mmCIF file of C-alpha atoms in Angstrom:
data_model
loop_
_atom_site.group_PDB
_atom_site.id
_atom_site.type_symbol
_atom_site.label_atom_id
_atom_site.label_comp_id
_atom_site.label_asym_id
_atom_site.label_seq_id
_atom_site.Cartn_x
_atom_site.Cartn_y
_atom_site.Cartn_z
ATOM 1 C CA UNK A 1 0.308 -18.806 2.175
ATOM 2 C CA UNK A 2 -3.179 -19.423 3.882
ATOM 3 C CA UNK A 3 -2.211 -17.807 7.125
ATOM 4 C CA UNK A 4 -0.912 -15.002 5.548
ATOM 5 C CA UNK A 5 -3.634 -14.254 2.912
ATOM 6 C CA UNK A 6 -6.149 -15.052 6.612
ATOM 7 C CA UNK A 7 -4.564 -11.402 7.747
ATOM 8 C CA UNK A 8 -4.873 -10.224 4.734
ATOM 9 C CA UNK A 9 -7.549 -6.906 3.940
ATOM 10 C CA UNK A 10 -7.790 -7.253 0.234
ATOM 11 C CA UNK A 11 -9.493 -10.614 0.202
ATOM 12 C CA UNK A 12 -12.023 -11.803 1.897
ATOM 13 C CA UNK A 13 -10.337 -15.488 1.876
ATOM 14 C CA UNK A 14 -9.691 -18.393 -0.401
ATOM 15 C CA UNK A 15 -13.459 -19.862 0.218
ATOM 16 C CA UNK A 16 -16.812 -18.925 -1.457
ATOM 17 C CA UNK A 17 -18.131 -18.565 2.259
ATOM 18 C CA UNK A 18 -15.624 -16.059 3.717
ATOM 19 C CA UNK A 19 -17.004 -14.075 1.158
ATOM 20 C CA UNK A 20 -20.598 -14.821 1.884
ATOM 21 C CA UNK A 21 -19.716 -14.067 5.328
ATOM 22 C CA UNK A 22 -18.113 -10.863 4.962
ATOM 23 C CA UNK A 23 -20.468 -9.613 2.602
ATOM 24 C CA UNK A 24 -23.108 -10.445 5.618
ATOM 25 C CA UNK A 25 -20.728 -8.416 8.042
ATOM 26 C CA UNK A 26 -20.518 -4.961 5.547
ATOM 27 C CA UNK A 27 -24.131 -4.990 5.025
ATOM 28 C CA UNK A 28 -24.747 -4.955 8.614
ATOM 29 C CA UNK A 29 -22.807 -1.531 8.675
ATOM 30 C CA UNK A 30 -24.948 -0.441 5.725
ATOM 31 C CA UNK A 31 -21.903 -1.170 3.136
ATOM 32 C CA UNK A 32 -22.755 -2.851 0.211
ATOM 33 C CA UNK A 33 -20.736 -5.588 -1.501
ATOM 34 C CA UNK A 34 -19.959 -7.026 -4.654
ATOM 35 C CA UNK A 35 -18.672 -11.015 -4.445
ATOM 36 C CA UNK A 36 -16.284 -11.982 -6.966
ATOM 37 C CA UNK A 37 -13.935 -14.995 -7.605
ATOM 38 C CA UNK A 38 -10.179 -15.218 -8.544
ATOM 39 C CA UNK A 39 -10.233 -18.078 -11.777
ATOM 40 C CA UNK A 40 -8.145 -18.425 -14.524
ATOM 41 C CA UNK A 41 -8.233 -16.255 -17.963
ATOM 42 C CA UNK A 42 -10.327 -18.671 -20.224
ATOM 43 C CA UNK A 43 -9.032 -18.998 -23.299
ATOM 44 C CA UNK A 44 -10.885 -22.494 -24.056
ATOM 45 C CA UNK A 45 -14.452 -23.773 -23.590
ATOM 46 C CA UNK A 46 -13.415 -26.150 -21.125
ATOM 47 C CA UNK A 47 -12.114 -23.462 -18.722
ATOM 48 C CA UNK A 48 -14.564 -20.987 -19.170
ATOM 49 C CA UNK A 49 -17.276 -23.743 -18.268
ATOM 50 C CA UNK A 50 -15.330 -24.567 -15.292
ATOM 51 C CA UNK A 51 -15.355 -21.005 -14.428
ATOM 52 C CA UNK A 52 -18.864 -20.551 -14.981
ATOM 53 C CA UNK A 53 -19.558 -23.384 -12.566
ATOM 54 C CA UNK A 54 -18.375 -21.424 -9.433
ATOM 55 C CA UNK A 55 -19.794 -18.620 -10.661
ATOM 56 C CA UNK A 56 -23.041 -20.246 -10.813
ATOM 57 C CA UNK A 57 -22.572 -21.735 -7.376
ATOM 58 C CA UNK A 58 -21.827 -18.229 -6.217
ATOM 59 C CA UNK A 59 -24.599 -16.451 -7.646
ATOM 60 C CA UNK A 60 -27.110 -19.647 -6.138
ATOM 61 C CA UNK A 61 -25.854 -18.596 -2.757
ATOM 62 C CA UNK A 62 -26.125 -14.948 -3.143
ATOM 63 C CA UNK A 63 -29.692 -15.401 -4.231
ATOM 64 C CA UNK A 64 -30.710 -17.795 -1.274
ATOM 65 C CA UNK A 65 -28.990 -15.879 1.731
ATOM 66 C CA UNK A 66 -27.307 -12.578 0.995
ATOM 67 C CA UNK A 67 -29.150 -9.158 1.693
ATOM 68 C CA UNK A 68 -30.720 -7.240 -1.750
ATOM 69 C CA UNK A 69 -27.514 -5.258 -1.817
ATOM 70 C CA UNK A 70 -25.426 -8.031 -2.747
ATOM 71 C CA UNK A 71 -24.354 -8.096 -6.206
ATOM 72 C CA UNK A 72 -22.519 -10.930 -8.407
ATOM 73 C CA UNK A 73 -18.944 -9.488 -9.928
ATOM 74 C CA UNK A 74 -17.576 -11.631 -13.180
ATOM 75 C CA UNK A 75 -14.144 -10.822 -14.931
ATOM 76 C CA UNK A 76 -15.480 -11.753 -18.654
ATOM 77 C CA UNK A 77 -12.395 -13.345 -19.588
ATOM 78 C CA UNK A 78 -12.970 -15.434 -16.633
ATOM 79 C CA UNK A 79 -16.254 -16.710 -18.818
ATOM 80 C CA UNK A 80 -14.926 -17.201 -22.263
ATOM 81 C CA UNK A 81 -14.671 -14.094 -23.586
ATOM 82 C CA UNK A 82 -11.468 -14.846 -25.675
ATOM 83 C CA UNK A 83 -13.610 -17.925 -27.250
ATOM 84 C CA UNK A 84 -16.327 -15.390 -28.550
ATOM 85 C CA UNK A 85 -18.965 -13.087 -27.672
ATOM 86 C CA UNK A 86 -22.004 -15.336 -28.136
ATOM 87 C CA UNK A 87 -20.318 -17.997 -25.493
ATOM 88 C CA UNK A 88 -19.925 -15.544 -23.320
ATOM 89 C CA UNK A 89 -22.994 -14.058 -23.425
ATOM 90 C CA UNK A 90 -24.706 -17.196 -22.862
ATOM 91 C CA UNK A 91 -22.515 -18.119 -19.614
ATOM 92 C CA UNK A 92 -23.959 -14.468 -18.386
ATOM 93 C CA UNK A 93 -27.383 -15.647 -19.319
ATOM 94 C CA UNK A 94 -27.085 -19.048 -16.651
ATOM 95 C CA UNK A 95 -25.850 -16.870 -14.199
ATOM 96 C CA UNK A 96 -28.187 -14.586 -14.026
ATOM 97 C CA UNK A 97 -30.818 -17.169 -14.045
ATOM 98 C CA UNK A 98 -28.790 -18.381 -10.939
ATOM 99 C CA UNK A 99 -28.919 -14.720 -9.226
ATOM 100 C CA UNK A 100 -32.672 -14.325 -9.641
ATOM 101 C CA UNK A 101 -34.247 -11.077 -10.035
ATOM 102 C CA UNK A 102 -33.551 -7.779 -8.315
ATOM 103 C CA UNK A 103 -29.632 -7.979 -8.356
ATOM 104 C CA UNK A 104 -27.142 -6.977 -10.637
ATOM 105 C CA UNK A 105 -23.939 -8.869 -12.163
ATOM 106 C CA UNK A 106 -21.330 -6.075 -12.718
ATOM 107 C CA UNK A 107 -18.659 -6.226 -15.152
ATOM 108 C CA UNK A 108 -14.826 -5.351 -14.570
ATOM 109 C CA UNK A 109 -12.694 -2.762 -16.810
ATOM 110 C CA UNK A 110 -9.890 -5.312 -19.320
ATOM 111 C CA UNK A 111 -7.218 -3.846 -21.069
ATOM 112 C CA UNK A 112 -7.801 -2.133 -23.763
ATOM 113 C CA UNK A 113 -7.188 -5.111 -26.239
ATOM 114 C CA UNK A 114 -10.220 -6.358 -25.141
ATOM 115 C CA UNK A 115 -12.119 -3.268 -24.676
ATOM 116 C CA UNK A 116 -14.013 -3.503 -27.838
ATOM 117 C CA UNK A 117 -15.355 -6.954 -27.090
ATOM 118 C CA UNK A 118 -16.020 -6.501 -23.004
ATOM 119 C CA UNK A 119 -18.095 -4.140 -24.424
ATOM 120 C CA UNK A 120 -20.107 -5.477 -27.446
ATOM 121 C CA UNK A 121 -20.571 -8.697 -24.671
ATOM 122 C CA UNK A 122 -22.377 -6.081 -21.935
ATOM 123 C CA UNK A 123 -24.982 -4.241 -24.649
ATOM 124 C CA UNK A 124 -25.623 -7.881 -26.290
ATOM 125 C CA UNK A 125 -26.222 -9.595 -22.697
ATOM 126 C CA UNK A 126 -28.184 -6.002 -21.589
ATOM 127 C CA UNK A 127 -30.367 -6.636 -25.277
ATOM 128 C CA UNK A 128 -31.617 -10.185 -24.015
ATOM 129 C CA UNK A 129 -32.658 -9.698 -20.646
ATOM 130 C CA UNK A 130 -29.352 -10.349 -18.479
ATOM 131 C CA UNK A 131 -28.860 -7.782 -15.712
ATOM 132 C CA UNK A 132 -25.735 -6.529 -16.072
ATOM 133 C CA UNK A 133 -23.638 -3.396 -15.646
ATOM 134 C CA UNK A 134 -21.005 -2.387 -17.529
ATOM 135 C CA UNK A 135 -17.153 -0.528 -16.589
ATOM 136 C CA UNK A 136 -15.891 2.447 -18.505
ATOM 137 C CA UNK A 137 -12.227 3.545 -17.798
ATOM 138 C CA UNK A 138 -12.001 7.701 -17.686
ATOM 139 C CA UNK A 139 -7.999 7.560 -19.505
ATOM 140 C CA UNK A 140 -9.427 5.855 -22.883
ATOM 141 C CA UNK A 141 -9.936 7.911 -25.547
ATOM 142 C CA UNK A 142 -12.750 6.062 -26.882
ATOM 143 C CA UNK A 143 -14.619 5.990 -23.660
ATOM 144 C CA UNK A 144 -16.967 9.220 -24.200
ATOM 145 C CA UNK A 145 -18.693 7.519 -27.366
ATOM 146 C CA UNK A 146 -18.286 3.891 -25.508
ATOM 147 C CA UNK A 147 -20.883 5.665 -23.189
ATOM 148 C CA UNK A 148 -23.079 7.528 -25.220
ATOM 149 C CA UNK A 149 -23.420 3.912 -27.051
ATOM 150 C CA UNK A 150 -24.013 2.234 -23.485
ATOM 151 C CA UNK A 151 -26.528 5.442 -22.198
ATOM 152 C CA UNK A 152 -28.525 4.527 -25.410
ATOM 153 C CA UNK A 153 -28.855 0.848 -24.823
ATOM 154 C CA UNK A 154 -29.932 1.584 -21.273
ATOM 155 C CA UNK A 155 -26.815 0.088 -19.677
ATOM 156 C CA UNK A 156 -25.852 1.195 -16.097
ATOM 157 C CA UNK A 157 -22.157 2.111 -15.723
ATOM 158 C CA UNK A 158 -19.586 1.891 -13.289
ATOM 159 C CA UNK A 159 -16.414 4.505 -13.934
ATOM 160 C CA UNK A 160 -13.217 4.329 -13.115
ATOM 161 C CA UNK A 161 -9.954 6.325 -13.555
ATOM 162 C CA UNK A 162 -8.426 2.880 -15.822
ATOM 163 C CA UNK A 163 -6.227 0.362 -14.201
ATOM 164 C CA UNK A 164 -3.744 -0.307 -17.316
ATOM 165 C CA UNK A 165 -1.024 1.672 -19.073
ATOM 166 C CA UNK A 166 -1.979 2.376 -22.291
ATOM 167 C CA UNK A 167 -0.247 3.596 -24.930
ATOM 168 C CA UNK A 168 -0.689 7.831 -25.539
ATOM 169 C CA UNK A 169 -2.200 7.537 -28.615
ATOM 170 C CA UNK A 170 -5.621 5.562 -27.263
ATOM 171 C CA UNK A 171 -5.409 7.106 -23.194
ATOM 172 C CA UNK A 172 -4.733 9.779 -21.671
ATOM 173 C CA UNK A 173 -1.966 9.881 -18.825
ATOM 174 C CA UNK A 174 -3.066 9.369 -15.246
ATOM 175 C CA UNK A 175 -3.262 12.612 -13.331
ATOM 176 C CA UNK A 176 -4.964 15.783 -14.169
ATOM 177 C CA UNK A 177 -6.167 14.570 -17.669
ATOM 178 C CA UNK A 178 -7.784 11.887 -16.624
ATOM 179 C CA UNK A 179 -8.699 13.535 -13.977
ATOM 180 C CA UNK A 180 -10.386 15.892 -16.376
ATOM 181 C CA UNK A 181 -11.873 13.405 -18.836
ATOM 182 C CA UNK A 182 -13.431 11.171 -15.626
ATOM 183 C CA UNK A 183 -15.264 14.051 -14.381
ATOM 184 C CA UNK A 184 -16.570 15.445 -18.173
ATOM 185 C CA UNK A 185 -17.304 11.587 -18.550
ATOM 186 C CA UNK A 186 -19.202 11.126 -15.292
ATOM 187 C CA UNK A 187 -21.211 13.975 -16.109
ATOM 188 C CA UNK A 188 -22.573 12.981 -19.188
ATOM 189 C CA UNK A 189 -23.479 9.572 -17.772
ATOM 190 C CA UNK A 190 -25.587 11.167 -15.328
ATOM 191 C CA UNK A 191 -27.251 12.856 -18.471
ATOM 192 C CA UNK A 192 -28.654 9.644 -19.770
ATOM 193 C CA UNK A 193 -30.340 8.387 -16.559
ATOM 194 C CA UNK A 194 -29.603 5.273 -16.662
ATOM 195 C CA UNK A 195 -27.985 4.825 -13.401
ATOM 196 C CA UNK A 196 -24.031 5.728 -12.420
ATOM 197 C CA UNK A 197 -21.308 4.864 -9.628
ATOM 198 C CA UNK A 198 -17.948 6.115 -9.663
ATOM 199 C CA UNK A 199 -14.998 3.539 -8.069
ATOM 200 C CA UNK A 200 -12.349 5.737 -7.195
ATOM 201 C CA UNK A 201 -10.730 6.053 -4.064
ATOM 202 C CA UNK A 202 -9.910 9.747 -4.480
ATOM 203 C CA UNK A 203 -12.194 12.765 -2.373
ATOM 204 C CA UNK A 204 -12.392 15.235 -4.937
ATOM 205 C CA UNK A 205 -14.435 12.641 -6.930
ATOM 206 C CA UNK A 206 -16.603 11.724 -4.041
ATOM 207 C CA UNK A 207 -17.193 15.609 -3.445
ATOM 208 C CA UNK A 208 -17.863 16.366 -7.004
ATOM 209 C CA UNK A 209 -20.264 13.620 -7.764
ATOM 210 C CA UNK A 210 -22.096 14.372 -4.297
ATOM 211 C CA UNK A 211 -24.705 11.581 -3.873
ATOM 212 C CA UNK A 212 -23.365 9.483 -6.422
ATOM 213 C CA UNK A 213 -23.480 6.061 -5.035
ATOM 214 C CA UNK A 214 -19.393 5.234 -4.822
ATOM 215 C CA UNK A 215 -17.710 1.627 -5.427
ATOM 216 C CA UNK A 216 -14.439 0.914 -3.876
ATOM 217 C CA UNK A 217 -11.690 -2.150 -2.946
ATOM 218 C CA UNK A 218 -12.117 -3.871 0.069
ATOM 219 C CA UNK A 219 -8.789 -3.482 2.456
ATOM 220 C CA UNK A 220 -8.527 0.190 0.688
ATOM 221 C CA UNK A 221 -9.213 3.439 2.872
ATOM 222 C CA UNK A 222 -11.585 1.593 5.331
ATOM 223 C CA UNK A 223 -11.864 4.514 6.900
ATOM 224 C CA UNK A 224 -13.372 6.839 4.042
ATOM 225 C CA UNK A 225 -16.110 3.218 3.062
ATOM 226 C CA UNK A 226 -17.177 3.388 7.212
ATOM 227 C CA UNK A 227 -17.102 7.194 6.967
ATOM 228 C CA UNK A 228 -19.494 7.542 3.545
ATOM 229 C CA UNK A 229 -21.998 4.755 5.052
ATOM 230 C CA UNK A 230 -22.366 6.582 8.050
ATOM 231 C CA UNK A 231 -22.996 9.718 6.595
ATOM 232 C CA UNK A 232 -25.874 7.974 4.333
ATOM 233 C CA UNK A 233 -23.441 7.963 1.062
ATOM 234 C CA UNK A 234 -24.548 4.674 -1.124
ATOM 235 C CA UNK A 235 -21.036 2.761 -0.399
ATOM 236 C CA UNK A 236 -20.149 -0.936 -2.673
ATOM 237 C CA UNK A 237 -17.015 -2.778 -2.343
ATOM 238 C CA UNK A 238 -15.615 -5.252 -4.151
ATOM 239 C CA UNK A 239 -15.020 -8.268 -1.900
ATOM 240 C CA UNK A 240 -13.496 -11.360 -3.632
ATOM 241 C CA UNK A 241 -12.074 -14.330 -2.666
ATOM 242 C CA UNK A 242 -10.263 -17.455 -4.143
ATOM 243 C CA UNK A 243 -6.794 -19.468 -4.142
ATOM 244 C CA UNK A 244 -5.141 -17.571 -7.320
ATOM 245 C CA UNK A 245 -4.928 -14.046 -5.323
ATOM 246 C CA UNK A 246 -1.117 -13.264 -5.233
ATOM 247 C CA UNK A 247 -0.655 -10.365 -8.104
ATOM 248 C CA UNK A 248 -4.326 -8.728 -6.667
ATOM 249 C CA UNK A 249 -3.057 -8.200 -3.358
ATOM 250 C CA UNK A 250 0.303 -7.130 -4.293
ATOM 251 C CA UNK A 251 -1.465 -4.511 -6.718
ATOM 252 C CA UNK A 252 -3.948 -3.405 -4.145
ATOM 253 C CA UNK A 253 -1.130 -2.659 -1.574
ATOM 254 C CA UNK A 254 -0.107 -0.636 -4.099
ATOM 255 C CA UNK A 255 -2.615 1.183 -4.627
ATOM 256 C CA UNK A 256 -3.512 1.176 -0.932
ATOM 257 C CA UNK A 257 0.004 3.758 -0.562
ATOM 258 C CA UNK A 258 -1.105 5.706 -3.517
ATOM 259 C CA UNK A 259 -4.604 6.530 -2.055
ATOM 260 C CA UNK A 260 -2.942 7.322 0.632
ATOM 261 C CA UNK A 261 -0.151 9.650 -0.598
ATOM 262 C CA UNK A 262 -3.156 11.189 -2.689
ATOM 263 C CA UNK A 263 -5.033 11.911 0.287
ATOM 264 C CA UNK A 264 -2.345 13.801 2.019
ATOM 265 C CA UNK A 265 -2.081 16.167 -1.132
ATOM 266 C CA UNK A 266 -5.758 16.694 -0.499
ATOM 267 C CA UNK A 267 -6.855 19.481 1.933
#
């Protein structure tokens, strides 16, 4: 498994320092990063604590020897956000007193079960000093008030397209709706100021939020990351790393052929 996951692009490797180190290597090619770990969903104090504890670890390290560009990722429900908001909050507050100032912990994009509470977890954290970005998926439904509420509370935002299929009656079906709704949404981020990237992997987004800083997957489209940088585009990928990494990589080389398919439909 080692040697395999060693070749692997998705992951950086199962150690906190491969990550380190190829955080170190991106930045050096003016690509950003974002660290995060692979852990366990917490659905008990004891495992969210444990969580927290590389996480904490992680963010020490990022604050003593990574370049300013270096953020922290967390999954929530990595953290304890299925034991309650309040716990979770305060695991966000000891990491970021971990991180320091000047960085950023951004937040990932759940299912829409726990939309509601990923959510009411960022603005609270946001309220009491913890800096921390928040994910909005374009295919909800409930995502254009979801930002006006974030805008309002001065939370930064990271968009994406949505990585889980939802039913119809709360998301709108991947392709040209979404489509639709990520652009109308990314727009009226913008309008509030307080600070937007867009993760897709898709050109048409990239050309129609022109100088919008863009977040993508390490592994995925090298090529356009190492193209953006050197044309002066803000580029961030997410680089993670950890032992529990099996359904991520199979899901990225999925998506890997589906960028790729969607690039040849491009002109």
């Amino acid at each position: 498994m080692t040697a395999t996951l060693t070749r692997n692009p998705y992951v950086a490797g199962l150690e906190r320092d491969s990550a380190l180190a190829r955080a170190r290597e991106l930045a050096g090619a003016g690509i950003a990063a974002n660290i995060g770990h692979f852990a366990p969903v917490a659905l008990d104090r004891d495992t969210a604590l444990a969580n927290t504890a590389e996480y904490l670890e992680l963010a020490a390290e990022i604050s003593a020897a990574q370049p300013p560009s270096t953020w922290l990722e967390v999954d929530l429900p990595h953290i304890g956000l299925d034991v309650s908001v309040e716990f979770c909050v305060a695991r966000l507050l000891d990491i970021a007193r971990r991180l320091g100032p000047g960085r950023w912990i951004q937040t990932g994009a759940e299912d829409a079960g726990h939309t509601a509470a990923v959510l009411d977890t960022v603005e609270l954290a946001s309220r009491r000093g913890v800096p921390i970005r928040g994910s909005l998926q374009a295919n909800l439904r409930r995502s254009p008030a979801d930002a006006d509420r974030l805008v309002a509370a001065g939370v930064p935002l990271r968009l994406v397209k949505g990585g889980f299929a939802e039913r119809p009656r709360i998301a709108w079906p991947f392709g040209e709706q979404t489509d639709v709704a990520f652009v109308g949404l990314g727009r009226r981020i913008l309008r509030g100021g307080h600070g937007l990237t867009i993760a897709s992997h898709d050109r048409l987004m990239h050309e129609v939020f022109t100088g919008t800083p863009v977040e993508m997957l390490l592994g995925v489209r090298p090529d356009v990351a190492r193209r953006l940088a050197e044309q002066g585009r803000g580029i961030r990928l997410y680089v993670p790393y950890g032992t529990d990494w099996h359904d991520y990589v199979a899901k990225r080389a999925d998506d890997a052929r589906k960028a790729e398919a969607l690039q040849r439909r491009q002109p």
